Coordinates of C-alpha atoms in Angstrom, one line a residue:
M1 CA 103.3 140.7 21.4
P2 CA 106.3 141.9 19.3
E3 CA 105.4 144.6 16.8
D4 CA 107.4 143.4 13.8
P5 CA 105.2 141.4 11.4
V6 CA 106.2 138.2 9.6
A7 CA 108.3 139.0 6.6
E8 CA 106.5 136.7 4.2
P9 CA 102.9 135.7 5.1
P10 CA 101.8 132.2 4.4
R11 CA 99.8 131.8 1.2
T12 CA 98.3 128.4 1.6
I13 CA 96.1 126.9 4.3
E14 CA 98.7 124.2 4.8
D15 CA 101.4 126.8 5.6
L16 CA 99.0 128.6 7.9
R17 CA 98.4 125.4 9.8
A18 CA 102.1 124.7 10.0
L19 CA 102.7 128.2 11.3
A20 CA 100.0 127.8 14.0
L21 CA 101.7 124.6 15.2
S22 CA 105.1 126.3 15.2
V23 CA 103.8 129.2 17.3
G24 CA 102.4 126.8 19.9
R25 CA 105.7 125.1 20.1
D26 CA 107.7 128.4 20.3
E27 CA 109.5 127.5 17.1
A28 CA 108.1 130.3 14.8
G29 CA 110.7 132.9 15.7
F30 CA 107.9 135.2 17.1
S31 CA 105.1 134.8 19.6
L32 CA 101.4 135.5 19.9
G33 CA 99.4 136.0 23.0
S34 CA 97.5 133.0 24.2
K35 CA 94.2 134.4 23.1
A36 CA 95.5 135.5 19.7
H37 CA 97.0 132.0 19.2
D38 CA 93.8 130.3 20.2
V39 CA 91.9 132.4 17.6
F40 CA 94.5 131.7 14.9
A41 CA 94.3 128.0 15.6
K42 CA 90.5 128.0 15.4
L43 CA 90.5 130.0 12.1
V44 CA 92.8 127.5 10.4
E45 CA 90.9 124.5 11.7
A46 CA 87.6 125.6 10.1
P47 CA 88.7 127.3 6.8
E48 CA 85.2 126.9 5.3
Q49 CA 83.9 129.2 8.1
S50 CA 86.9 131.6 8.0
A51 CA 86.4 132.0 4.3
V52 CA 82.8 133.0 4.2
R53 CA 82.0 134.8 7.5
S54 CA 82.6 138.5 7.9
I55 CA 85.2 139.9 10.2
S56 CA 82.4 141.0 12.6
E57 CA 80.8 137.5 12.5
L58 CA 84.1 135.8 13.3
A59 CA 84.9 138.3 16.0
N60 CA 81.5 137.7 17.6
Q61 CA 82.0 133.9 17.4
F62 CA 85.4 134.2 19.2
G63 CA 84.2 136.8 21.7
I64 CA 86.7 139.4 20.6
N65 CA 86.7 142.8 18.8
P66 CA 87.1 142.9 15.0
S67 CA 90.2 145.0 15.5
T68 CA 91.9 142.0 17.2
L69 CA 91.5 140.0 13.9
T70 CA 93.0 142.8 12.0
R71 CA 96.0 143.0 14.3
L72 CA 96.4 139.3 14.1
A73 CA 96.4 139.4 10.3
K74 CA 99.0 142.2 10.2
R75 CA 101.1 140.4 12.9
L76 CA 101.2 137.4 10.5
G77 CA 102.5 139.6 7.7
F78 CA 99.3 140.3 5.8
E79 CA 98.2 143.7 4.7
G80 CA 94.9 143.4 6.6
F81 CA 92.2 140.9 7.4
S82 CA 90.9 140.8 3.8
D83 CA 94.3 139.7 2.6
F84 CA 94.4 137.1 5.4
Q85 CA 90.9 135.8 4.5
A86 CA 91.9 135.4 0.9
V87 CA 94.0 132.4 1.8
F88 CA 91.0 130.7 3.3
R89 CA 88.8 131.6 0.3
K90 CA 91.4 130.2 -2.1
A91 CA 91.6 127.0 -0.1
I92 CA 87.9 126.1 -0.3
A93 CA 87.2 127.5 -3.8
N94 CA 85.9 124.5 -5.8
D95 CA 87.6 122.2 -3.3
Q96 CA 85.7 118.9 -3.1
Q97 CA 87.1 118.1 0.3
Y98 CA 84.8 120.8 1.8
F99 CA 81.7 119.5 -0.1
Y100 CA 80.3 117.6 2.9
S101 CA 80.9 120.6 5.2
R102 CA 78.9 122.8 2.8
Q103 CA 76.2 120.1 2.5
A104 CA 76.0 119.6 6.3
G105 CA 75.6 123.3 6.7
R106 CA 72.6 123.3 4.4
L107 CA 71.1 120.3 6.0
L108 CA 71.5 121.7 9.5
A109 CA 69.6 124.8 8.5
T110 CA 66.6 122.6 7.7
R111 CA 64.2 121.6 10.5
S112 CA 61.7 118.9 10.2
V113 CA 58.2 119.4 11.6
D114 CA 57.3 115.8 12.0
N115 CA 59.4 113.0 13.5
A116 CA 61.1 115.3 16.0
E117 CA 62.6 112.3 17.7
V118 CA 64.2 111.0 14.5
E119 CA 65.5 114.4 13.7
V120 CA 67.6 114.3 16.9
F121 CA 69.4 111.3 15.4
E122 CA 69.6 112.7 11.9
R123 CA 71.0 116.0 13.1
L124 CA 73.8 114.4 15.2
A125 CA 74.7 112.1 12.4
R126 CA 75.1 115.0 10.0
E127 CA 77.1 116.9 12.6
T128 CA 79.4 113.9 13.1
A129 CA 79.9 113.6 9.3
A130 CA 80.9 117.3 9.2
N131 CA 83.4 116.7 12.1
V132 CA 84.9 113.8 10.2
D133 CA 85.1 116.0 7.1
G134 CA 86.8 118.6 9.3
F135 CA 89.6 116.3 10.4
L136 CA 90.1 114.9 6.9
G137 CA 90.8 118.3 5.7
Q138 CA 93.6 118.7 8.2
L139 CA 95.4 115.3 8.0
D140 CA 99.1 115.3 7.3
G141 CA 100.4 112.2 5.6
V142 CA 103.9 112.6 7.0
S143 CA 102.6 112.8 10.5
L144 CA 100.3 109.9 10.0
Q145 CA 103.3 107.8 8.7
G146 CA 105.4 108.8 11.7
A147 CA 102.7 108.0 14.2
T148 CA 101.9 104.7 12.5
R149 CA 105.6 103.6 12.6
L150 CA 105.9 104.6 16.3
L151 CA 102.8 102.6 17.2
A152 CA 103.9 99.6 15.2
N153 CA 107.6 99.5 16.4
A154 CA 107.8 101.0 19.9
R155 CA 108.6 98.5 22.7
R156 CA 105.7 99.8 24.8
V157 CA 102.6 101.8 24.1
R158 CA 100.6 103.5 26.9
V159 CA 97.3 105.3 26.4
H160 CA 95.9 108.0 28.6
G161 CA 92.6 109.9 28.7
V162 CA 90.2 110.8 31.5
R163 CA 86.5 111.4 31.7
Q164 CA 84.9 110.9 28.3
F165 CA 88.3 110.2 26.8
H166 CA 88.9 107.3 29.2
S167 CA 86.5 105.3 27.0
L168 CA 88.4 106.3 23.9
A169 CA 91.7 105.4 25.6
S170 CA 90.2 102.0 26.5
F171 CA 89.1 101.4 22.9
L172 CA 92.5 102.3 21.5
T173 CA 94.2 100.1 24.0
Y174 CA 92.0 97.1 23.3
C175 CA 92.2 97.3 19.5
L176 CA 95.9 98.1 19.3
G177 CA 96.5 95.2 21.7
M178 CA 94.8 92.9 19.2
V179 CA 97.6 93.4 16.7
R180 CA 100.7 93.9 18.9
S181 CA 102.0 93.3 22.4
D182 CA 102.7 95.5 25.4
V183 CA 99.8 98.0 25.0
A184 CA 98.0 99.2 28.1
L185 CA 96.2 102.1 29.7
L186 CA 98.8 104.3 31.5
D187 CA 97.1 103.9 34.8
A188 CA 96.2 100.2 34.4
P189 CA 98.4 99.1 37.3
R190 CA 96.4 101.5 39.6
L191 CA 99.7 102.8 40.9
G192 CA 99.1 106.3 39.6
V193 CA 100.3 107.9 36.4
A194 CA 103.5 109.2 37.9
E195 CA 104.6 105.7 38.9
A196 CA 103.4 104.3 35.5
L197 CA 105.5 107.0 33.6
S198 CA 108.6 106.2 35.7
Q199 CA 108.4 102.6 34.4
L200 CA 108.7 103.6 30.8
D201 CA 111.9 103.9 28.8
P202 CA 113.0 106.5 26.2
G203 CA 111.4 105.5 22.8
D204 CA 108.3 104.1 24.3
V205 CA 105.1 105.8 23.1
V206 CA 102.4 107.6 25.1
I207 CA 99.1 108.5 23.5
V208 CA 97.2 111.3 25.1
A209 CA 93.7 112.4 24.3
S210 CA 91.7 115.4 25.4
C211 CA 89.7 118.4 24.0
A212 CA 88.4 121.7 25.3
P213 CA 87.9 122.2 28.2
Y214 CA 91.3 120.4 28.5
T215 CA 92.1 118.3 31.6
R216 CA 95.2 119.7 33.1
S217 CA 96.5 116.3 34.3
V218 CA 96.5 114.9 30.8
A219 CA 98.5 117.9 29.5
E220 CA 101.0 117.3 32.4
V221 CA 101.3 113.6 31.5
A222 CA 102.2 114.7 27.9
R223 CA 104.8 117.2 29.1
I224 CA 106.5 114.8 31.6
A225 CA 106.5 111.9 29.1
S226 CA 108.1 114.0 26.4
A227 CA 110.7 115.3 28.9
N228 CA 111.5 111.7 29.8
G229 CA 112.1 110.7 26.2
Q230 CA 108.9 109.0 25.4
A231 CA 107.3 109.8 22.0
V232 CA 104.0 111.6 22.6
I233 CA 101.1 111.3 20.2
A234 CA 98.3 113.8 20.9
I235 CA 94.7 113.3 19.8
T236 CA 93.0 116.6 20.4
D237 CA 90.9 119.4 18.8
S238 CA 93.0 122.4 18.2
R239 CA 96.5 123.6 17.5
S240 CA 96.3 125.8 20.6
S241 CA 95.7 122.6 22.8
P242 CA 98.1 122.2 25.6
L243 CA 98.7 118.7 24.4
V244 CA 100.4 119.9 21.2
P245 CA 103.8 121.4 22.3
P246 CA 105.1 118.2 23.8
A247 CA 103.8 116.0 21.0
A248 CA 105.9 114.4 18.3
H249 CA 102.7 114.1 16.3
A250 CA 99.3 115.8 16.9
F251 CA 96.0 115.2 15.2
F252 CA 93.0 117.6 15.4
I253 CA 89.5 116.3 15.5
P254 CA 86.5 118.7 15.6
H255 CA 83.7 117.9 18.1
T256 CA 81.1 120.5 17.4
S257 CA 77.6 119.1 17.7
S258 CA 74.2 119.3 19.4
F259 CA 75.2 116.6 21.9
Y260 CA 75.2 118.1 25.4
S261 CA 78.8 117.1 25.9
N262 CA 81.8 116.8 23.6
S263 CA 80.9 114.6 20.6
M264 CA 83.2 111.5 20.3
G265 CA 81.9 110.2 17.0
A266 CA 84.7 111.7 14.8
Y267 CA 87.3 110.7 17.4
V268 CA 86.3 107.0 17.1
V269 CA 86.4 107.2 13.2
F270 CA 89.9 108.7 13.4
C271 CA 91.1 106.1 15.8
E272 CA 89.7 103.2 13.7
A273 CA 91.5 104.5 10.6
L274 CA 94.8 105.0 12.6
L275 CA 94.5 101.4 13.9
N276 CA 94.1 100.2 10.3
L277 CA 97.3 101.9 9.3
V278 CA 99.1 100.3 12.2
A279 CA 97.8 96.9 11.3
R280 CA 98.9 97.4 7.7
E281 CA 102.3 98.5 8.9
L282 CA 102.7 95.4 11.0
G283 CA 101.6 93.1 8.2
D284 CA 102.1 89.4 9.0
K285 CA 102.7 90.2 12.6
A286 CA 99.2 91.7 12.9
L287 CA 97.7 88.7 11.1
N288 CA 99.6 86.2 13.4
S289 CA 98.5 88.1 16.5
L290 CA 94.8 88.1 15.4
A291 CA 95.0 84.4 14.5
G292 CA 96.5 83.7 17.9
R293 CA 93.7 85.5 19.6
E294 CA 91.1 83.5 17.6
R295 CA 92.7 80.2 18.6
L296 CA 92.8 81.2 22.2
I297 CA 89.1 82.2 22.1
A298 CA 88.2 78.9 20.5
E299 CA 90.1 76.9 23.1
M300 CA 88.5 78.8 25.9
N301 CA 85.0 78.3 24.5
I302 CA 85.7 74.5 24.2
E303 CA 86.9 74.4 27.8
V304 CA 84.0 76.4 29.1
G305 CA 81.5 74.3 27.1

């Protein structure tokens, strides 16, 4: 890691997030080690935690020494960790966008004695609400507009996710296909993703989705698609995600919960809202597409009956 600190440290949470993205894309003019970048990304993704926890608590959470956080702060141009943490404290002070996170934290600290089975549902619902609040606090309107226009206007859209994210990819494919044509899972032809990518043209869109622990093949699809001229949209969890560097637009969805695997609830909410934006962008085209589907379904029902 170079020793020279950043000349002027960021003084807003938005600027810190932009810097974390730039570092991951090698556009910041300086570099951080992979571990330091991962910690930096996690700090800016949960400002409500970064603001209130002590340096020792945060270090323990990330499995590092407190001195690592101090070095990171100074590398970013701050006088020390307290100066760095002040940005997070300013961001959440009296900020209503973190109200639900604070509320969820209080609720999760409460354990019910009776109705233990119902408590499992209530707890997961509260955690999902906190995850939704987490991504709302990180949304960038410009990036949303850019992704919306790409999804509305590109000739082809292909969606790729594996394991849990295959279901999310299928959901996105089906719903986006309701309002526009030529949308498919990347591996739908069953020819393999390499063959599927080779059939795409520059300007086509590839959506990739994955979260930690990341699937290497999904990151490789994003890299190859970007190199081939496709516009990549990444739906992931962190600015240190390997899906971010090749992406034209990246969106960060928390998945912390008591579910034994990665929680998908907030991802579905994000995708539904993004689909609504695309439908609005398409306007009459979306309405005509939906009406055509309804007519086809009605005709099929008549024929079957």
